[in-house]
Structures are given as C-alpha cells and as structure tokens.
Coordinates of C-alpha atoms and ligand atoms in Angstrom, one line a residue:
M3 CA -9.1 10.4 -7.4
N4 CA -9.8 9.5 -10.9
H5 CA -6.7 8.4 -12.6
I6 CA -7.1 5.1 -14.5
F7 CA -4.7 3.5 -12.0
D8 CA -6.9 4.5 -9.1
H9 CA -9.6 2.1 -10.3
T10 CA -10.3 -1.5 -9.6
R11 CA -11.7 -3.3 -12.6
E12 CA -15.2 -2.9 -11.2
S13 CA -14.9 0.8 -10.5
L14 CA -13.3 1.4 -13.9
K15 CA -16.3 -0.4 -15.6
Q16 CA -18.7 1.8 -13.6
T17 CA -16.8 5.0 -14.5
L18 CA -16.5 4.1 -18.1
S19 CA -20.1 3.0 -18.4
N20 CA -21.1 6.5 -17.0
A21 CA -19.0 7.9 -19.9
G22 CA -21.0 5.7 -22.4
M23 CA -18.7 2.7 -22.8
K24 CA -20.0 -0.8 -22.7
P25 CA -18.7 -3.0 -19.9
F26 CA -16.8 -5.4 -22.3
R27 CA -15.1 -2.4 -23.8
A28 CA -14.1 -1.3 -20.4
E29 CA -12.7 -4.8 -19.8
Q30 CA -10.7 -4.4 -23.0
A31 CA -9.3 -1.1 -21.9
W32 CA -8.3 -2.8 -18.6
Q33 CA -6.5 -5.5 -20.4
W34 CA -4.6 -3.0 -22.6
V35 CA -3.4 -1.3 -19.4
Y36 CA -2.5 -4.2 -17.3
S37 CA -1.7 -7.1 -19.7
K38 CA -0.2 -5.2 -22.6
G39 CA 1.2 -2.2 -20.8
V40 CA -0.6 0.4 -22.9
T41 CA -2.3 3.5 -21.5
D42 CA -2.6 5.6 -24.7
P43 CA -6.2 5.1 -25.9
E44 CA -5.0 5.7 -29.5
Q45 CA -3.0 2.5 -29.3
M46 CA -6.0 0.4 -28.1
T47 CA -6.7 -0.9 -31.5
N48 CA -9.9 -2.8 -30.7
L49 CA -11.6 0.3 -29.4
G50 CA -13.6 2.5 -31.7
A51 CA -13.0 6.3 -32.0
A52 CA -15.9 7.1 -29.7
D53 CA -14.7 4.7 -27.0
K54 CA -11.1 6.1 -27.2
K55 CA -12.5 9.6 -26.8
A56 CA -14.7 8.5 -23.8
L57 CA -11.8 6.8 -22.1
A58 CA -9.5 9.8 -22.6
S59 CA -12.0 12.2 -21.1
A60 CA -13.3 9.9 -18.3
V61 CA -10.1 9.1 -16.5
G62 CA -6.6 10.7 -16.0
L63 CA -3.9 9.0 -18.0
A64 CA -0.8 11.0 -17.3
L65 CA 2.2 9.1 -15.9
P66 CA 4.9 10.2 -13.4
T67 CA 8.1 11.3 -15.0
I68 CA 11.1 9.1 -14.7
T69 CA 13.8 11.4 -13.4
A70 CA 16.4 8.7 -13.1
E71 CA 17.0 5.1 -13.6
Q72 CA 20.1 3.5 -12.1
H73 CA 21.4 0.0 -12.6
A74 CA 23.6 -1.6 -10.0
E75 CA 26.1 -4.3 -11.0
D76 CA 24.2 -6.9 -9.2
G77 CA 21.0 -6.3 -11.2
V78 CA 19.3 -4.0 -8.7
I79 CA 17.5 -1.1 -10.5
K80 CA 16.4 2.1 -8.8
W81 CA 14.0 4.6 -10.2
L82 CA 13.3 8.2 -9.1
F83 CA 9.8 9.2 -10.1
K84 CA 8.5 12.7 -10.2
L85 CA 4.8 13.1 -9.5
S86 CA 2.4 15.6 -11.0
D87 CA 3.0 18.1 -8.1
G88 CA 6.8 17.8 -8.3
Q89 CA 7.2 15.5 -5.3
E90 CA 9.6 12.6 -5.8
I91 CA 9.6 9.0 -4.8
E92 CA 11.9 6.1 -5.2
T93 CA 11.2 2.5 -6.2
V94 CA 13.7 -0.3 -6.2
F95 CA 13.8 -3.6 -8.1
I96 CA 15.8 -6.5 -6.6
P97 CA 16.3 -9.6 -8.7
Q98 CA 17.1 -12.9 -6.9
G99 CA 17.1 -15.9 -9.2
K100 CA 13.6 -16.4 -10.6
R101 CA 12.2 -14.0 -8.2
G102 CA 12.1 -10.2 -8.8
T103 CA 10.9 -8.0 -5.9
L104 CA 9.8 -4.5 -6.3
C105 CA 10.1 -2.3 -3.3
V106 CA 7.4 0.4 -3.5
S107 CA 6.8 3.6 -1.6
S108 CA 3.4 4.4 0.0
Q109 CA 4.0 8.0 1.1
V110 CA 6.3 10.9 0.2
G111 CA 8.3 10.9 3.4
C112 CA 6.9 9.5 6.7
T113 CA 5.3 11.0 9.9
L114 CA 7.1 8.4 12.1
T115 CA 10.6 9.2 13.1
C116 CA 12.3 5.9 13.6
R117 CA 15.8 7.0 14.6
F118 CA 17.7 4.7 12.3
C119 CA 15.7 5.6 9.2
H120 CA 16.6 8.2 6.7
T121 CA 13.1 8.6 5.4
G122 CA 12.1 9.4 9.0
T123 CA 14.2 12.6 9.0
Q124 CA 12.3 14.0 6.1
G125 CA 8.8 14.4 7.6
L126 CA 5.7 13.7 5.7
A127 CA 4.9 15.6 2.5
R128 CA 1.8 13.6 1.6
N129 CA 0.2 10.3 1.1
L130 CA 0.5 8.6 -2.3
T131 CA -2.7 8.0 -4.3
A132 CA -3.5 4.4 -5.3
A133 CA -2.6 5.5 -8.8
E134 CA 0.8 6.7 -7.7
I135 CA 1.4 3.3 -6.1
I136 CA 0.3 1.4 -9.1
A137 CA 2.3 3.7 -11.4
Q138 CA 5.5 2.5 -9.7
V139 CA 4.7 -1.1 -10.6
W140 CA 3.4 -0.3 -14.1
L141 CA 6.4 1.9 -15.0
A142 CA 8.9 -0.6 -13.5
K143 CA 7.3 -3.4 -15.6
K144 CA 7.3 -1.1 -18.7
Q145 CA 10.9 -0.2 -18.3
M146 CA 11.9 -3.8 -17.8
A147 CA 9.8 -4.9 -20.8
D148 CA 7.9 -7.1 -18.4
F149 CA 4.5 -7.0 -20.0
T150 CA 4.8 -10.5 -21.5
P151 CA 2.0 -12.5 -23.1
N152 CA 0.0 -14.6 -20.5
N153 CA 2.4 -13.2 -17.9
T154 CA 4.9 -15.9 -18.7
A155 CA 8.4 -15.7 -17.2
R156 CA 7.7 -12.4 -15.4
K157 CA 10.7 -10.5 -14.1
L158 CA 8.6 -8.8 -11.4
T159 CA 7.1 -11.5 -9.2
N160 CA 6.8 -9.9 -5.7
I161 CA 5.9 -6.6 -4.2
V162 CA 7.0 -5.3 -0.8
F163 CA 5.7 -2.1 0.7
M164 CA 9.1 -1.3 2.2
G165 CA 9.9 1.9 0.4
M166 CA 9.2 5.4 1.7
G167 CA 6.4 5.7 4.2
E168 CA 4.2 3.8 6.6
P169 CA 1.7 1.9 4.5
L170 CA -0.9 1.6 7.3
Y171 CA -1.0 5.4 7.6
N172 CA -2.2 5.4 4.0
K173 CA -4.3 2.4 4.4
D174 CA -7.2 3.1 2.0
N175 CA -4.9 3.8 -1.0
V176 CA -2.5 1.0 -0.2
F177 CA -5.4 -1.5 0.1
T178 CA -7.0 -0.3 -3.2
A179 CA -3.6 -0.7 -4.8
C180 CA -3.3 -4.2 -3.5
H181 CA -6.7 -5.1 -4.9
I182 CA -5.6 -3.8 -8.3
L183 CA -2.3 -5.7 -8.1
M184 CA -4.1 -8.9 -7.2
D185 CA -6.8 -8.7 -10.0
E186 CA -6.6 -11.9 -11.9
K187 CA -7.2 -10.2 -15.2
G188 CA -4.5 -7.6 -14.5
F189 CA -1.1 -8.0 -12.8
A190 CA -2.6 -11.2 -11.1
M191 CA -0.2 -11.1 -8.2
G192 CA -1.2 -13.6 -5.6
G193 CA -1.6 -12.4 -2.0
R194 CA 1.4 -14.5 -1.0
K195 CA 3.5 -12.4 -3.4
I196 CA 2.7 -9.1 -1.7
T197 CA 4.1 -8.0 1.6
I198 CA 3.0 -5.0 3.7
S199 CA 5.6 -3.9 6.2
T200 CA 4.5 -1.9 9.1
S201 CA 6.3 -0.3 12.0
G202 CA 3.4 -1.5 14.1
V203 CA 0.2 0.5 13.5
A204 CA -1.7 -2.0 15.7
P205 CA -5.3 -1.1 15.0
E206 CA -4.9 -1.6 11.2
I207 CA -3.0 -4.9 11.3
E208 CA -6.1 -7.2 11.4
A209 CA -7.5 -5.7 8.3
I210 CA -4.5 -6.8 6.2
G211 CA -5.5 -10.4 6.9
E212 CA -9.3 -9.9 6.6
E213 CA -9.5 -7.6 3.6
L214 CA -6.4 -8.6 1.6
G215 CA -4.8 -11.8 2.6
V216 CA -1.3 -10.5 1.8
N217 CA 1.8 -11.1 3.9
L218 CA 2.6 -9.2 7.0
A219 CA 6.0 -7.9 7.9
I220 CA 6.5 -6.2 11.3
S221 CA 9.4 -3.9 11.8
L222 CA 10.1 -4.9 15.3
H223 CA 13.8 -3.9 15.9
S224 CA 13.5 -4.6 19.6
A225 CA 11.4 -6.8 21.9
D226 CA 12.1 -4.6 24.8
D227 CA 9.6 -1.7 25.3
E228 CA 12.1 0.8 26.6
T229 CA 14.6 0.2 23.8
R230 CA 11.9 0.1 21.2
T231 CA 10.5 3.4 22.3
K232 CA 13.9 5.0 22.1
I233 CA 14.5 3.9 18.5
M234 CA 10.8 3.9 17.3
P235 CA 8.6 6.6 18.8
I236 CA 5.5 4.8 17.6
N237 CA 6.1 2.3 20.4
K238 CA 4.9 5.0 22.9
K239 CA 1.5 4.8 21.3
Y240 CA 1.4 1.1 20.4
S241 CA 3.6 -0.7 22.9
L242 CA 4.8 -4.3 22.5
P243 CA 1.8 -5.9 24.4
I244 CA -0.6 -3.9 22.2
L245 CA 1.3 -4.9 19.1
K246 CA 1.4 -8.5 20.1
K247 CA -2.4 -8.6 20.7
A248 CA -3.0 -7.1 17.3
I249 CA -0.7 -9.6 15.6
S250 CA -2.5 -12.4 17.4
N251 CA -5.7 -11.3 15.8
F252 CA -4.1 -11.2 12.4
K253 CA -5.4 -14.2 10.4
L254 CA -2.4 -15.9 9.0
R255 CA -3.2 -17.9 5.9
E256 CA -2.1 -21.5 5.5
N257 CA 1.6 -22.1 5.1
R258 CA 2.5 -18.6 5.7
R259 CA 4.4 -16.9 8.4
I260 CA 5.0 -13.5 9.8
T261 CA 8.2 -11.7 8.8
W262 CA 10.0 -9.8 11.6
E263 CA 12.4 -7.1 10.4
Y264 CA 15.2 -6.4 12.8
V265 CA 17.8 -3.8 12.0
L266 CA 21.0 -4.6 14.1
L267 CA 22.3 -1.4 15.8
K268 CA 25.6 -1.7 17.5
N269 CA 25.2 -1.8 21.3
V270 CA 21.6 -0.8 21.1
N271 CA 19.6 -4.0 20.3
D272 CA 22.2 -6.6 19.3
S273 CA 23.1 -8.5 22.5
L274 CA 22.2 -12.1 23.1
E275 CA 19.8 -10.9 25.7
D276 CA 18.1 -8.9 23.0
A277 CA 18.0 -12.0 20.9
D278 CA 16.3 -14.0 23.7
K279 CA 13.7 -11.3 24.2
L280 CA 13.0 -11.4 20.5
I281 CA 12.6 -15.2 20.6
A282 CA 10.3 -14.9 23.5
F283 CA 8.2 -12.3 21.8
I284 CA 7.7 -14.2 18.5
K285 CA 7.7 -17.8 19.6
K286 CA 4.0 -18.4 19.4
F287 CA 3.9 -17.2 15.8
P288 CA 5.1 -19.0 12.6
S289 CA 8.0 -16.7 12.0
L290 CA 10.8 -15.7 9.7
V291 CA 13.3 -13.2 11.2
N292 CA 15.1 -10.9 8.8
L293 CA 18.1 -9.5 10.4
I294 CA 19.2 -6.4 8.6
P295 CA 22.7 -4.9 8.9
F296 CA 22.1 -1.2 9.7
N297 CA 22.9 1.0 6.7
P298 CA 24.3 4.3 7.8
W299 CA 23.4 7.5 6.2
P300 CA 24.9 11.0 6.5
G301 CA 24.4 12.1 10.1
S302 CA 22.9 8.8 11.3
P303 CA 23.3 8.3 15.1
F304 CA 24.0 4.6 15.0
E305 CA 26.6 2.1 13.8
C306 CA 26.2 -1.3 12.2
S307 CA 26.9 -4.2 14.5
N308 CA 30.1 -6.1 14.1
P309 CA 30.0 -9.2 11.8
G310 CA 30.7 -11.5 14.8
T311 CA 27.9 -10.0 16.8
M312 CA 25.5 -10.3 13.9
N313 CA 26.4 -13.9 13.4
A314 CA 26.0 -14.7 17.1
F315 CA 22.6 -13.0 17.1
R316 CA 21.5 -15.0 14.1
D317 CA 22.8 -18.3 15.5
R318 CA 21.0 -17.7 18.8
I319 CA 17.7 -17.4 17.0
A320 CA 18.4 -20.3 14.7
K321 CA 19.2 -22.5 17.8
A322 CA 15.8 -21.6 19.2
G323 CA 14.3 -23.2 16.1
V324 CA 13.2 -20.0 14.4
D325 CA 13.9 -19.4 10.7
V326 CA 16.3 -16.5 10.4
T327 CA 18.2 -14.7 7.6
L328 CA 20.9 -12.2 7.9
R329 CA 20.4 -10.1 4.8
K330 CA 22.9 -9.4 2.3
T331 CA 23.1 -5.8 1.1
R332 CA 22.2 -5.2 -2.5
G333 CA 22.7 -2.5 -5.0
E334 CA 25.3 -0.7 -2.9
D335 CA 26.9 1.0 -5.9
I336 CA 23.7 3.0 -6.7
S337 CA 22.5 4.2 -3.4
A338 CA 19.4 2.0 -3.6
A339 CA 17.8 1.7 -0.2
C340 CA 14.4 0.5 0.8
G341 CA 13.1 2.0 4.0
Q342 CA 15.7 4.7 4.2
L343 CA 15.1 6.4 1.0
R344 CA 15.1 10.2 0.9
S345 CA 14.5 12.4 -2.1
E346 CA 17.7 14.5 -2.5
T347 CA 17.6 15.4 -6.2
S348 CA 20.1 18.2 -5.7
K349 CA 22.8 15.5 -5.2
R350 CA 22.0 13.9 -8.5
N351 CA 23.2 15.1 -11.8
T352 CA 20.0 14.4 -13.7
V353 CA 17.7 16.0 -16.2
S354 CA 14.0 15.4 -16.3
L355 CA 12.5 14.1 -19.5
Q356 CA 9.0 12.7 -20.1
Y357 CA 8.3 9.0 -20.0
P358 CA 9.1 6.7 -21.7
T359 CA 12.6 7.9 -22.4
V360 CA 15.1 6.6 -19.8
V361 CA 17.1 9.7 -18.9
A362 CA 19.8 8.7 -16.7
V363 CA 21.3 5.2 -16.7
Y364 CA 24.4 5.9 -14.7
G365 CA 27.6 4.1 -15.3
S366 CA 29.6 2.9 -12.3
E367 CA 31.8 6.0 -12.3
K368 CA 28.8 8.3 -11.8
Q369 CA 27.4 5.9 -9.3
Q370 CA 30.5 6.3 -7.1
E371 CA 29.7 9.9 -6.6
L372 CA 26.4 9.1 -5.1
S373 CA 26.2 8.5 -1.4
K374 CA 26.6 4.9 -0.4
I375 CA 23.3 3.7 1.0
K376 CA 22.6 0.1 0.5
V377 CA 19.5 -1.8 -0.4
N378 CA 18.6 -4.7 1.9
I379 CA 15.3 -6.1 0.9
E380 CA 14.5 -9.7 0.6
S381 CA 10.9 -10.6 0.2
T382 CA 9.4 -13.4 2.2
E383 CA 8.3 -15.7 -0.6
Ligands
SAH17 N1 7.3 2.1 7.3 C1 7.3 0.7 7.1 C2 7.8 0.3 5.7 C3 9.0 1.0 5.2 S1 10.5 0.8 6.1 C4 8.1 0.0 8.2 O1 8.8 0.7 9.0 O2 8.0 -1.2 8.2 C5 11.2 -0.7 5.4 C6 12.3 -1.4 6.3 O3 13.6 -0.8 6.2 C7 11.9 -1.4 7.7 O4 12.0 -2.7 8.3 C8 12.9 -0.4 8.3 O5 13.0 -0.6 9.6 C9 14.1 -0.7 7.5 N2 15.1 0.4 7.6 C10 14.9 1.7 7.8 N3 16.1 2.3 8.0 C11 17.0 1.4 7.8 C12 18.5 1.5 7.9 N4 19.1 2.7 8.1 N5 19.2 0.4 7.7 C13 18.5 -0.8 7.5 N6 17.2 -0.9 7.4 C14 16.5 0.2 7.6
SF4_18 FE1 8.7 5.5 8.6 FE2 9.2 2.9 8.3 FE3 11.2 4.8 8.3 FE4 10.0 4.3 10.6 S1 11.2 2.8 9.4 S2 10.4 6.3 9.7 S3 7.9 3.9 9.8 S4 9.6 4.5 6.8

C-alpha cells in the first residue's frame, strides 16, 4: 500500500528519499498533512517545484469521497465515506464536554456474526488499509476545522475502534494506523486516548499492550460460556478461560483499566446471576464496565432490557466495588451507531460529490426518515 496515509513518518521519509526528496523536506510534507491538514502538494508552499512533483508521483494522495454528513441535535456527527473501490464505511464523532471521540471502522463489514450486531449480518467485504483508517480521522478533522495551530483546543481528542469490523482481524493495518495517530509530530494522540475494542481475538490481545500501549476494551456481553457462545460465535474458538488468560497477559499501563463492553439483552444476559458471573470474571482486573442498552435494528432477534432491570444490573456491579456506567444513547435522530453500522446507501437520499464539499447535511425532518439506530459510545478516558 502506498497512499501517503499508509506511511509512518519514518517510512514516508524513506519512500520520499527514494523519490529524490531530502529527509527534512519529507518532514515538512508530513507536517503539512498532519498539522495543517493539507494533502495537495501544490499548497505546500515551502516545497520547491521538484519536491512537489516527487511527492505527487511517489505516493497516492486521493481521498475517500464524503457521501453524507449528518448532524444530530446533540452534536453527534456521522459520515458515510465512499472508498476508491466503491465500498462504504461509516465514522461517528461523539462530543462530550471537552472530549471528542471518533468511532472509526477497521473493516468493511465483519466476519464475525455476533447475533446482536447489525454489522455482523453484512459479512466481510474486505479489510481497510491503514490509509483508509487514517483517512477517517483526517477527514473528520478537516470537516470540523480541527487542524488548529499547535493542536490547541482540539475537538477530536479520542479514538475508539468501535465502528464496523473486528480490529484484531485486521491487526497489521490497525496497528500501523495507531502508530501514525500517536506520532508526536502528527496527530500526537497519546496511547491513553486510543481504544481498541475486540470481541475477544485472544492470540492478538497481548500485542496491543506490547506494541502499542493503547487501551483495551473487551466486548464481553456474557461471562457464561454457553450464553456467550450463543450470542457470539467467536466464543467457540476462544472460550472464556482462553480469553481470560490472554487478558491476564496483557500489560496494563499505570493508572489504566480494562473496559468491558456489555450489551444488555432482555432475558438473555441481564439477570443478577449474570451480573455476579461478570463480577467474578473481571474482579482481578482494574475494570470499567460499560453497560450498553441494546439498540434494535430491523429484524434483530433481541429486545432491550427493561430500565429497571438495567439499573439493578448496574447497581449490583457498583455494589461489588467495580466502576460501571450505563451508557446514554447518542445521536439517535441520525441513525448513528457504532458497532452496528451497516452500509445501506439505498435508504439514503444522497448524492456523491468529491471532497471537500459537504453534500448532505440533513435537517431533522430528513433524519426522521432514516431508521432509528442509536449511537452508544463513550470512550474510556
Ligand atoms: N468488533 C469489535 C469492535 C466493533 S463493535 C467488537 O466487537 O468489540 C463495537 C461495540 O458495539 C461492541 O461492544 C459491540 O458489542 C457493540 N454493539 C454491537 N451491536 C450492538 C447493538 N445492537 N446494540 C448495542 N451495542 C452493540
Ligand atoms: Fe463484528 Fe464486533 Fe459486530 Fe461482533 S460486535 S459482528 S465482532 S463488529
């Protein structure tokens, strides 16, 4: 892969030096891209004509098309991006006070078929390249005018890999993207501001700590093997004891904790006995439990638990001394859902235009026509 967003700073320097550019010129190009939000070599005013030409011929510079941008009343923004082969992915921004979390996709679709997840019904089209992952962040920042001098007062402060796809089934590209996101002369996102969420790909979990030092979120959803296998087929391959062992080997950095995602499904995993099993499973780890009200989608086989049941579940966990949140849903007027996204362009009345024009900023009337799937992401920091 040879898009400019595929490269770490070092590999960009190498590639551009092969094209005849001096290393400090490559650094300047990097800063244009990641500090100033400029990818057009013609606008890189401190590069000479020869370097501009070398840059344009050495790496790909095309950007995904923004098919739609939707704004919810609570500040959530959802983008639909069209990739060079016509595939589509969704990316969601969730502001919460000073924090702004971008929920990014790692695959088009997903091979895993978690029963409660809309993405899981779609199958896997393909992995995203590192460049396509970075493009989601870059375009979101660009659209929000978030390339600010010295990164002051940034809108986008956190990244969660909780969009479409299983990040650990696209590990190489996700890890490269994380290295790029963390580069101190680029987006400069600290490891504690990035979270990789996995359904439990046990053999790859340790590397998240060793190679990246970003946060780990485990989509647990049940601490009972039989129930978990029913709702998450990956549990057949990596059962709870295997998962637990892998998480024990994950090197947790100082003052951090593991986030446990737990979607509450009515009469499936929401009893107090289920809560006790969850507590027993996580008790040896510094933990934050994120309870997520199930968001139904057309044809989904589950129902959301009753509010009283959800509160009782939360209180049981809190009484055991474990930090727990029951997530609020966000962005419900624009069908913005992390983890259950599915590309269904036919339902949207949009036209494709080239970046940087924002094509479809829906008003609330239009939004009401869209199916009501809710966003429910809160990042751990
Ligand atoms: N594949 C990874 C990351 C994407 S899923 C993973 O499974 O962790 C992101 C989160 O959304 C997961 O915790 C997932 O369980 C949750 N999710 C999926 N479908 C959901 C639904 N219908 N309602 C609420 N949360 C859901
Ligand atoms: Fe894939 Fe995660 Fe959805 Fe499961 S919950 S199908 S792993 S995206």
